[in-house]
């Protein structure tokens, strides 16, 4: 079975672990350096990107994780996870992994009370539509030429992929049946 680490320092990692089970993978909660060994892929959940970034630094995970991602470990970052993957965080110099060629604006869709659900059309094979759940979501304000956009909302990319680096500004782990986790697993299986 495919072993997928879920960065479990903070945020909604438990929902991702459940989604991975639904998609047929074995989730492994990753908190320490040793937990990153022997993984086929990694998921970085939503939560608070500043806190997660500081914890990555404090636990000595930031640089080793960067190395693993640069070496080609597949990764899916959602919401705060997307922020941590982004090369550029508008107006901020917070700790990040910086592997995905996008710029993001944090909390661009409003505060917690402005959270919303909406139907998103996608170009993910077999997933024509998905419910997008946006919670203090980041907006992708720039995507580099190597970044493929698979869903838009209001003209901005909300689901992107650059090789085996995947990002969503919304919360696909909260959708029954975990179609985007399936897509992530199928893609890394077929392209590795
Ligand atoms: N606003 C959060 C941040 O900037 C992300 C919100 C989320 O992950 N649901 O880190």
PDB file of C-alpha atoms and ligand atoms in Angstrom:
ATOM      1  CA  UNK A   1       0.000   0.000   0.000  1.00  0.00           C
ATOM      2  CA  UNK A   2       1.176   3.524  -0.757  1.00  0.00           C
ATOM      3  CA  UNK A   3       2.443   5.259   2.372  1.00  0.00           C
ATOM      4  CA  UNK A   4       1.589   8.917   2.510  1.00  0.00           C
ATOM      5  CA  UNK A   5       2.881  11.147   5.272  1.00  0.00           C
ATOM      6  CA  UNK A   6       0.531  13.773   6.639  1.00  0.00           C
ATOM      7  CA  UNK A   7       2.371  16.656   8.257  1.00  0.00           C
ATOM      8  CA  UNK A   8       0.791  16.557  11.708  1.00  0.00           C
ATOM      9  CA  UNK A   9       2.262  19.558  13.514  1.00  0.00           C
ATOM     10  CA  UNK A  10      -0.939  21.597  13.480  1.00  0.00           C
ATOM     11  CA  UNK A  11      -4.166  21.944  11.505  1.00  0.00           C
ATOM     12  CA  UNK A  12      -6.654  19.487  10.032  1.00  0.00           C
ATOM     13  CA  UNK A  13      -4.297  16.560   9.438  1.00  0.00           C
ATOM     14  CA  UNK A  14      -6.770  14.023  10.859  1.00  0.00           C
ATOM     15  CA  UNK A  15      -9.273  14.766   8.064  1.00  0.00           C
ATOM     16  CA  UNK A  16      -6.515  14.253   5.484  1.00  0.00           C
ATOM     17  CA  UNK A  17      -5.572  10.930   7.063  1.00  0.00           C
ATOM     18  CA  UNK A  18      -9.206   9.811   6.714  1.00  0.00           C
ATOM     19  CA  UNK A  19      -9.361  11.028   3.120  1.00  0.00           C
ATOM     20  CA  UNK A  20      -6.193   9.079   2.311  1.00  0.00           C
ATOM     21  CA  UNK A  21      -7.713   5.929   3.799  1.00  0.00           C
ATOM     22  CA  UNK A  22     -10.824   6.523   1.664  1.00  0.00           C
ATOM     23  CA  UNK A  23      -8.553   6.869  -1.372  1.00  0.00           C
ATOM     24  CA  UNK A  24      -6.792   3.580  -0.604  1.00  0.00           C
ATOM     25  CA  UNK A  25      -3.497   4.786   0.896  1.00  0.00           C
ATOM     26  CA  UNK A  26      -1.886   4.284   4.274  1.00  0.00           C
ATOM     27  CA  UNK A  27      -1.540   7.628   6.087  1.00  0.00           C
ATOM     28  CA  UNK A  28       1.411   8.188   8.412  1.00  0.00           C
ATOM     29  CA  UNK A  29       1.346  11.148  10.789  1.00  0.00           C
ATOM     30  CA  UNK A  30       4.651  12.967  10.369  1.00  0.00           C
ATOM     31  CA  UNK A  31       5.985  15.052  13.257  1.00  0.00           C
ATOM     32  CA  UNK A  32       9.687  14.261  13.465  1.00  0.00           C
ATOM     33  CA  UNK A  33      12.507  13.882  11.044  1.00  0.00           C
ATOM     34  CA  UNK A  34      12.445  10.100  11.246  1.00  0.00           C
ATOM     35  CA  UNK A  35       8.755  10.067  10.252  1.00  0.00           C
ATOM     36  CA  UNK A  36       9.722  11.434   6.832  1.00  0.00           C
ATOM     37  CA  UNK A  37      11.680   8.300   5.969  1.00  0.00           C
ATOM     38  CA  UNK A  38      10.135   5.643   3.759  1.00  0.00           C
ATOM     39  CA  UNK A  39       7.218   7.765   2.582  1.00  0.00           C
ATOM     40  CA  UNK A  40       5.937   7.660  -1.004  1.00  0.00           C
ATOM     41  CA  UNK A  41       4.409  11.133  -0.765  1.00  0.00           C
ATOM     42  CA  UNK A  42       3.426  13.863   1.671  1.00  0.00           C
ATOM     43  CA  UNK A  43       0.285  15.881   2.381  1.00  0.00           C
ATOM     44  CA  UNK A  44       0.461  19.284   4.089  1.00  0.00           C
ATOM     45  CA  UNK A  45      -2.905  20.173   5.625  1.00  0.00           C
ATOM     46  CA  UNK A  46      -4.788  23.383   6.203  1.00  0.00           C
ATOM     47  CA  UNK A  47      -4.358  25.202   9.482  1.00  0.00           C
ATOM     48  CA  UNK A  48      -2.217  28.231  10.149  1.00  0.00           C
ATOM     49  CA  UNK A  49       0.763  28.553   7.843  1.00  0.00           C
ATOM     50  CA  UNK A  50       2.729  30.862  10.170  1.00  0.00           C
ATOM     51  CA  UNK A  51       2.425  28.398  13.065  1.00  0.00           C
ATOM     52  CA  UNK A  52       3.190  25.386  10.895  1.00  0.00           C
ATOM     53  CA  UNK A  53       6.217  27.150   9.412  1.00  0.00           C
ATOM     54  CA  UNK A  54       7.583  28.033  12.853  1.00  0.00           C
ATOM     55  CA  UNK A  55       7.035  24.479  14.083  1.00  0.00           C
ATOM     56  CA  UNK A  56       8.797  23.099  10.993  1.00  0.00           C
ATOM     57  CA  UNK A  57      11.767  25.278  11.916  1.00  0.00           C
ATOM     58  CA  UNK A  58      11.649  24.478  15.607  1.00  0.00           C
ATOM     59  CA  UNK A  59      11.548  20.730  15.026  1.00  0.00           C
ATOM     60  CA  UNK A  60      14.367  20.914  12.491  1.00  0.00           C
ATOM     61  CA  UNK A  61      12.121  19.752   9.665  1.00  0.00           C
ATOM     62  CA  UNK A  62      12.144  22.744   7.334  1.00  0.00           C
ATOM     63  CA  UNK A  63      15.464  22.200   5.545  1.00  0.00           C
ATOM     64  CA  UNK A  64      15.291  18.359   5.413  1.00  0.00           C
ATOM     65  CA  UNK A  65      11.764  18.592   4.014  1.00  0.00           C
ATOM     66  CA  UNK A  66      12.872  21.131   1.398  1.00  0.00           C
ATOM     67  CA  UNK A  67      15.622  18.719   0.372  1.00  0.00           C
ATOM     68  CA  UNK A  68      13.163  15.848   0.035  1.00  0.00           C
ATOM     69  CA  UNK A  69      10.747  17.915  -2.043  1.00  0.00           C
ATOM     70  CA  UNK A  70      13.554  19.198  -4.260  1.00  0.00           C
ATOM     71  CA  UNK A  71      14.627  15.582  -4.730  1.00  0.00           C
ATOM     72  CA  UNK A  72      11.157  14.834  -6.121  1.00  0.00           C
ATOM     73  CA  UNK A  73       8.982  13.630  -3.256  1.00  0.00           C
ATOM     74  CA  UNK A  74       5.359  14.168  -4.397  1.00  0.00           C
ATOM     75  CA  UNK A  75       3.422  16.582  -2.208  1.00  0.00           C
ATOM     76  CA  UNK A  76      -0.126  17.912  -1.950  1.00  0.00           C
ATOM     77  CA  UNK A  77      -0.598  21.120   0.049  1.00  0.00           C
ATOM     78  CA  UNK A  78      -4.055  22.403   0.860  1.00  0.00           C
ATOM     79  CA  UNK A  79      -4.908  25.898   2.081  1.00  0.00           C
ATOM     80  CA  UNK A  80      -2.179  26.668   4.662  1.00  0.00           C
ATOM     81  CA  UNK A  81      -0.288  23.754   3.075  1.00  0.00           C
ATOM     82  CA  UNK A  82      -0.454  25.535  -0.282  1.00  0.00           C
ATOM     83  CA  UNK A  83       0.906  28.694   1.379  1.00  0.00           C
ATOM     84  CA  UNK A  84       3.857  26.723   2.772  1.00  0.00           C
ATOM     85  CA  UNK A  85       4.628  25.309  -0.671  1.00  0.00           C
ATOM     86  CA  UNK A  86       4.430  28.707  -2.420  1.00  0.00           C
ATOM     87  CA  UNK A  87       7.581  30.455  -3.636  1.00  0.00           C
ATOM     88  CA  UNK A  88       6.114  33.819  -2.754  1.00  0.00           C
ATOM     89  CA  UNK A  89       3.751  34.904   0.047  1.00  0.00           C
ATOM     90  CA  UNK A  90       2.653  38.445  -0.666  1.00  0.00           C
ATOM     91  CA  UNK A  91       4.122  40.934   1.802  1.00  0.00           C
ATOM     92  CA  UNK A  92       5.443  38.243   4.169  1.00  0.00           C
ATOM     93  CA  UNK A  93       8.721  36.608   4.896  1.00  0.00           C
ATOM     94  CA  UNK A  94       7.412  33.657   6.905  1.00  0.00           C
ATOM     95  CA  UNK A  95       9.170  30.255   6.853  1.00  0.00           C
ATOM     96  CA  UNK A  96       8.107  28.203   3.857  1.00  0.00           C
ATOM     97  CA  UNK A  97       9.136  25.333   1.619  1.00  0.00           C
ATOM     98  CA  UNK A  98       9.022  27.470  -1.543  1.00  0.00           C
ATOM     99  CA  UNK A  99       8.836  24.641  -4.069  1.00  0.00           C
ATOM    100  CA  UNK A 100       5.705  25.677  -6.025  1.00  0.00           C
ATOM    101  CA  UNK A 101       6.077  28.552  -8.494  1.00  0.00           C
ATOM    102  CA  UNK A 102       3.094  30.589  -7.339  1.00  0.00           C
ATOM    103  CA  UNK A 103       2.525  33.762  -5.346  1.00  0.00           C
ATOM    104  CA  UNK A 104      -0.279  33.691  -2.788  1.00  0.00           C
ATOM    105  CA  UNK A 105      -2.201  36.303  -0.851  1.00  0.00           C
ATOM    106  CA  UNK A 106      -3.196  34.986   2.545  1.00  0.00           C
ATOM    107  CA  UNK A 107      -6.807  35.269   3.763  1.00  0.00           C
ATOM    108  CA  UNK A 108      -7.777  36.857   0.444  1.00  0.00           C
ATOM    109  CA  UNK A 109     -11.274  35.368   0.498  1.00  0.00           C
ATOM    110  CA  UNK A 110     -12.056  36.926   3.891  1.00  0.00           C
ATOM    111  CA  UNK A 111     -12.029  35.867   7.519  1.00  0.00           C
ATOM    112  CA  UNK A 112     -13.435  32.757   9.180  1.00  0.00           C
ATOM    113  CA  UNK A 113     -17.034  34.051   8.983  1.00  0.00           C
ATOM    114  CA  UNK A 114     -16.626  34.616   5.243  1.00  0.00           C
ATOM    115  CA  UNK A 115     -15.919  30.895   4.708  1.00  0.00           C
ATOM    116  CA  UNK A 116     -17.986  29.459   1.874  1.00  0.00           C
ATOM    117  CA  UNK A 117     -18.723  26.408  -0.240  1.00  0.00           C
ATOM    118  CA  UNK A 118     -19.050  26.492  -3.976  1.00  0.00           C
ATOM    119  CA  UNK A 119     -19.200  24.097  -6.930  1.00  0.00           C
ATOM    120  CA  UNK A 120     -15.959  24.120  -8.874  1.00  0.00           C
ATOM    121  CA  UNK A 121     -15.572  22.744 -12.374  1.00  0.00           C
ATOM    122  CA  UNK A 122     -12.238  20.952 -12.741  1.00  0.00           C
ATOM    123  CA  UNK A 123     -10.133  19.473 -15.511  1.00  0.00           C
ATOM    124  CA  UNK A 124      -9.038  16.607 -13.258  1.00  0.00           C
ATOM    125  CA  UNK A 125      -9.713  13.390 -15.195  1.00  0.00           C
ATOM    126  CA  UNK A 126     -12.963  11.836 -13.946  1.00  0.00           C
ATOM    127  CA  UNK A 127     -13.745  14.743 -11.605  1.00  0.00           C
ATOM    128  CA  UNK A 128     -15.768  17.261 -13.651  1.00  0.00           C
ATOM    129  CA  UNK A 129     -17.013  19.008 -10.503  1.00  0.00           C
ATOM    130  CA  UNK A 130     -16.074  19.211  -6.874  1.00  0.00           C
ATOM    131  CA  UNK A 131     -17.344  21.088  -3.879  1.00  0.00           C
ATOM    132  CA  UNK A 132     -14.785  23.734  -2.941  1.00  0.00           C
ATOM    133  CA  UNK A 133     -14.745  24.544   0.764  1.00  0.00           C
ATOM    134  CA  UNK A 134     -12.891  27.814   1.376  1.00  0.00           C
ATOM    135  CA  UNK A 135     -11.838  28.649   4.955  1.00  0.00           C
ATOM    136  CA  UNK A 136      -9.707  31.817   5.296  1.00  0.00           C
ATOM    137  CA  UNK A 137      -8.314  30.648   2.004  1.00  0.00           C
ATOM    138  CA  UNK A 138      -5.271  31.981   0.201  1.00  0.00           C
ATOM    139  CA  UNK A 139      -5.646  33.354  -3.326  1.00  0.00           C
ATOM    140  CA  UNK A 140      -3.129  32.363  -5.966  1.00  0.00           C
ATOM    141  CA  UNK A 141      -2.297  35.742  -7.497  1.00  0.00           C
ATOM    142  CA  UNK A 142       0.428  34.523  -9.833  1.00  0.00           C
ATOM    143  CA  UNK A 143       1.198  31.102 -11.281  1.00  0.00           C
ATOM    144  CA  UNK A 144       4.446  30.502 -13.165  1.00  0.00           C
ATOM    145  CA  UNK A 145       4.587  29.022 -16.682  1.00  0.00           C
ATOM    146  CA  UNK A 146       5.296  25.510 -15.387  1.00  0.00           C
ATOM    147  CA  UNK A 147       2.159  25.495 -13.244  1.00  0.00           C
ATOM    148  CA  UNK A 148      -0.974  23.829 -14.579  1.00  0.00           C
ATOM    149  CA  UNK A 149      -4.318  25.112 -13.271  1.00  0.00           C
ATOM    150  CA  UNK A 150      -7.056  22.482 -12.936  1.00  0.00           C
ATOM    151  CA  UNK A 151      -9.772  24.652 -11.367  1.00  0.00           C
ATOM    152  CA  UNK A 152     -10.523  28.336 -11.160  1.00  0.00           C
ATOM    153  CA  UNK A 153     -12.800  30.379  -8.943  1.00  0.00           C
ATOM    154  CA  UNK A 154     -13.608  33.979  -9.825  1.00  0.00           C
ATOM    155  CA  UNK A 155     -10.884  33.932 -12.459  1.00  0.00           C
ATOM    156  CA  UNK A 156      -8.133  32.854 -10.053  1.00  0.00           C
ATOM    157  CA  UNK A 157      -6.499  29.397  -9.934  1.00  0.00           C
ATOM    158  CA  UNK A 158      -7.629  27.338  -6.925  1.00  0.00           C
ATOM    159  CA  UNK A 159      -6.241  23.916  -7.866  1.00  0.00           C
ATOM    160  CA  UNK A 160      -2.771  23.695  -9.379  1.00  0.00           C
ATOM    161  CA  UNK A 161      -0.049  21.272 -10.171  1.00  0.00           C
ATOM    162  CA  UNK A 162       3.610  21.657 -11.083  1.00  0.00           C
ATOM    163  CA  UNK A 163       4.983  18.211 -11.794  1.00  0.00           C
ATOM    164  CA  UNK A 164       4.389  16.211  -8.629  1.00  0.00           C
ATOM    165  CA  UNK A 165       3.738  19.289  -6.490  1.00  0.00           C
ATOM    166  CA  UNK A 166      -0.015  19.750  -6.056  1.00  0.00           C
ATOM    167  CA  UNK A 167      -1.831  22.616  -4.349  1.00  0.00           C
ATOM    168  CA  UNK A 168      -5.413  23.605  -3.530  1.00  0.00           C
ATOM    169  CA  UNK A 169      -6.576  26.822  -1.890  1.00  0.00           C
ATOM    170  CA  UNK A 170      -9.644  25.008  -0.595  1.00  0.00           C
ATOM    171  CA  UNK A 171     -10.172  21.859   1.533  1.00  0.00           C
ATOM    172  CA  UNK A 172     -10.520  18.684  -0.609  1.00  0.00           C
ATOM    173  CA  UNK A 173     -10.109  16.510   2.516  1.00  0.00           C
ATOM    174  CA  UNK A 174     -13.603  17.567   3.625  1.00  0.00           C
ATOM    175  CA  UNK A 175     -15.280  16.160   0.523  1.00  0.00           C
ATOM    176  CA  UNK A 176     -16.764  12.638   0.768  1.00  0.00           C
ATOM    177  CA  UNK A 177     -14.966  10.012  -1.318  1.00  0.00           C
ATOM    178  CA  UNK A 178     -11.773  12.102  -1.489  1.00  0.00           C
ATOM    179  CA  UNK A 179     -11.680  12.410  -5.306  1.00  0.00           C
ATOM    180  CA  UNK A 180      -8.681  14.746  -5.347  1.00  0.00           C
ATOM    181  CA  UNK A 181      -6.679  12.502  -3.033  1.00  0.00           C
ATOM    182  CA  UNK A 182      -7.431   9.654  -5.469  1.00  0.00           C
ATOM    183  CA  UNK A 183      -6.243  11.808  -8.343  1.00  0.00           C
ATOM    184  CA  UNK A 184      -3.052  12.680  -6.437  1.00  0.00           C
ATOM    185  CA  UNK A 185      -2.350   9.000  -5.733  1.00  0.00           C
ATOM    186  CA  UNK A 186      -3.168   7.884  -9.285  1.00  0.00           C
ATOM    187  CA  UNK A 187      -0.986  10.601 -10.781  1.00  0.00           C
ATOM    188  CA  UNK A 188       2.040   9.858  -8.651  1.00  0.00           C
ATOM    189  CA  UNK A 189       1.572   6.151  -9.316  1.00  0.00           C
ATOM    190  CA  UNK A 190       1.445   6.596 -13.088  1.00  0.00           C
ATOM    191  CA  UNK A 191       4.168   9.242 -13.377  1.00  0.00           C
ATOM    192  CA  UNK A 192       6.860   7.970 -11.063  1.00  0.00           C
TER     193      UNK A 192
HETATM  194  N1  LIG B   1      -5.406  31.616   6.678  1.00  0.00           N
HETATM  195  C1  LIG B   1      -4.578  30.482   6.965  1.00  0.00           C
HETATM  196  C2  LIG B   1      -3.103  30.836   6.773  1.00  0.00           C
HETATM  197  O1  LIG B   1      -2.816  31.885   6.302  1.00  0.00           O
HETATM  198  C3  LIG B   1      -4.939  29.299   6.090  1.00  0.00           C
HETATM  199  C4  LIG B   1      -6.346  28.836   6.388  1.00  0.00           C
HETATM  200  C5  LIG B   1      -6.580  27.377   6.239  1.00  0.00           C
HETATM  201  O2  LIG B   1      -5.631  26.589   6.075  1.00  0.00           O
HETATM  202  N2  LIG B   1      -7.822  26.971   6.339  1.00  0.00           N
HETATM  203  O3  LIG B   1      -2.263  30.080   7.119  1.00  0.00           O
END
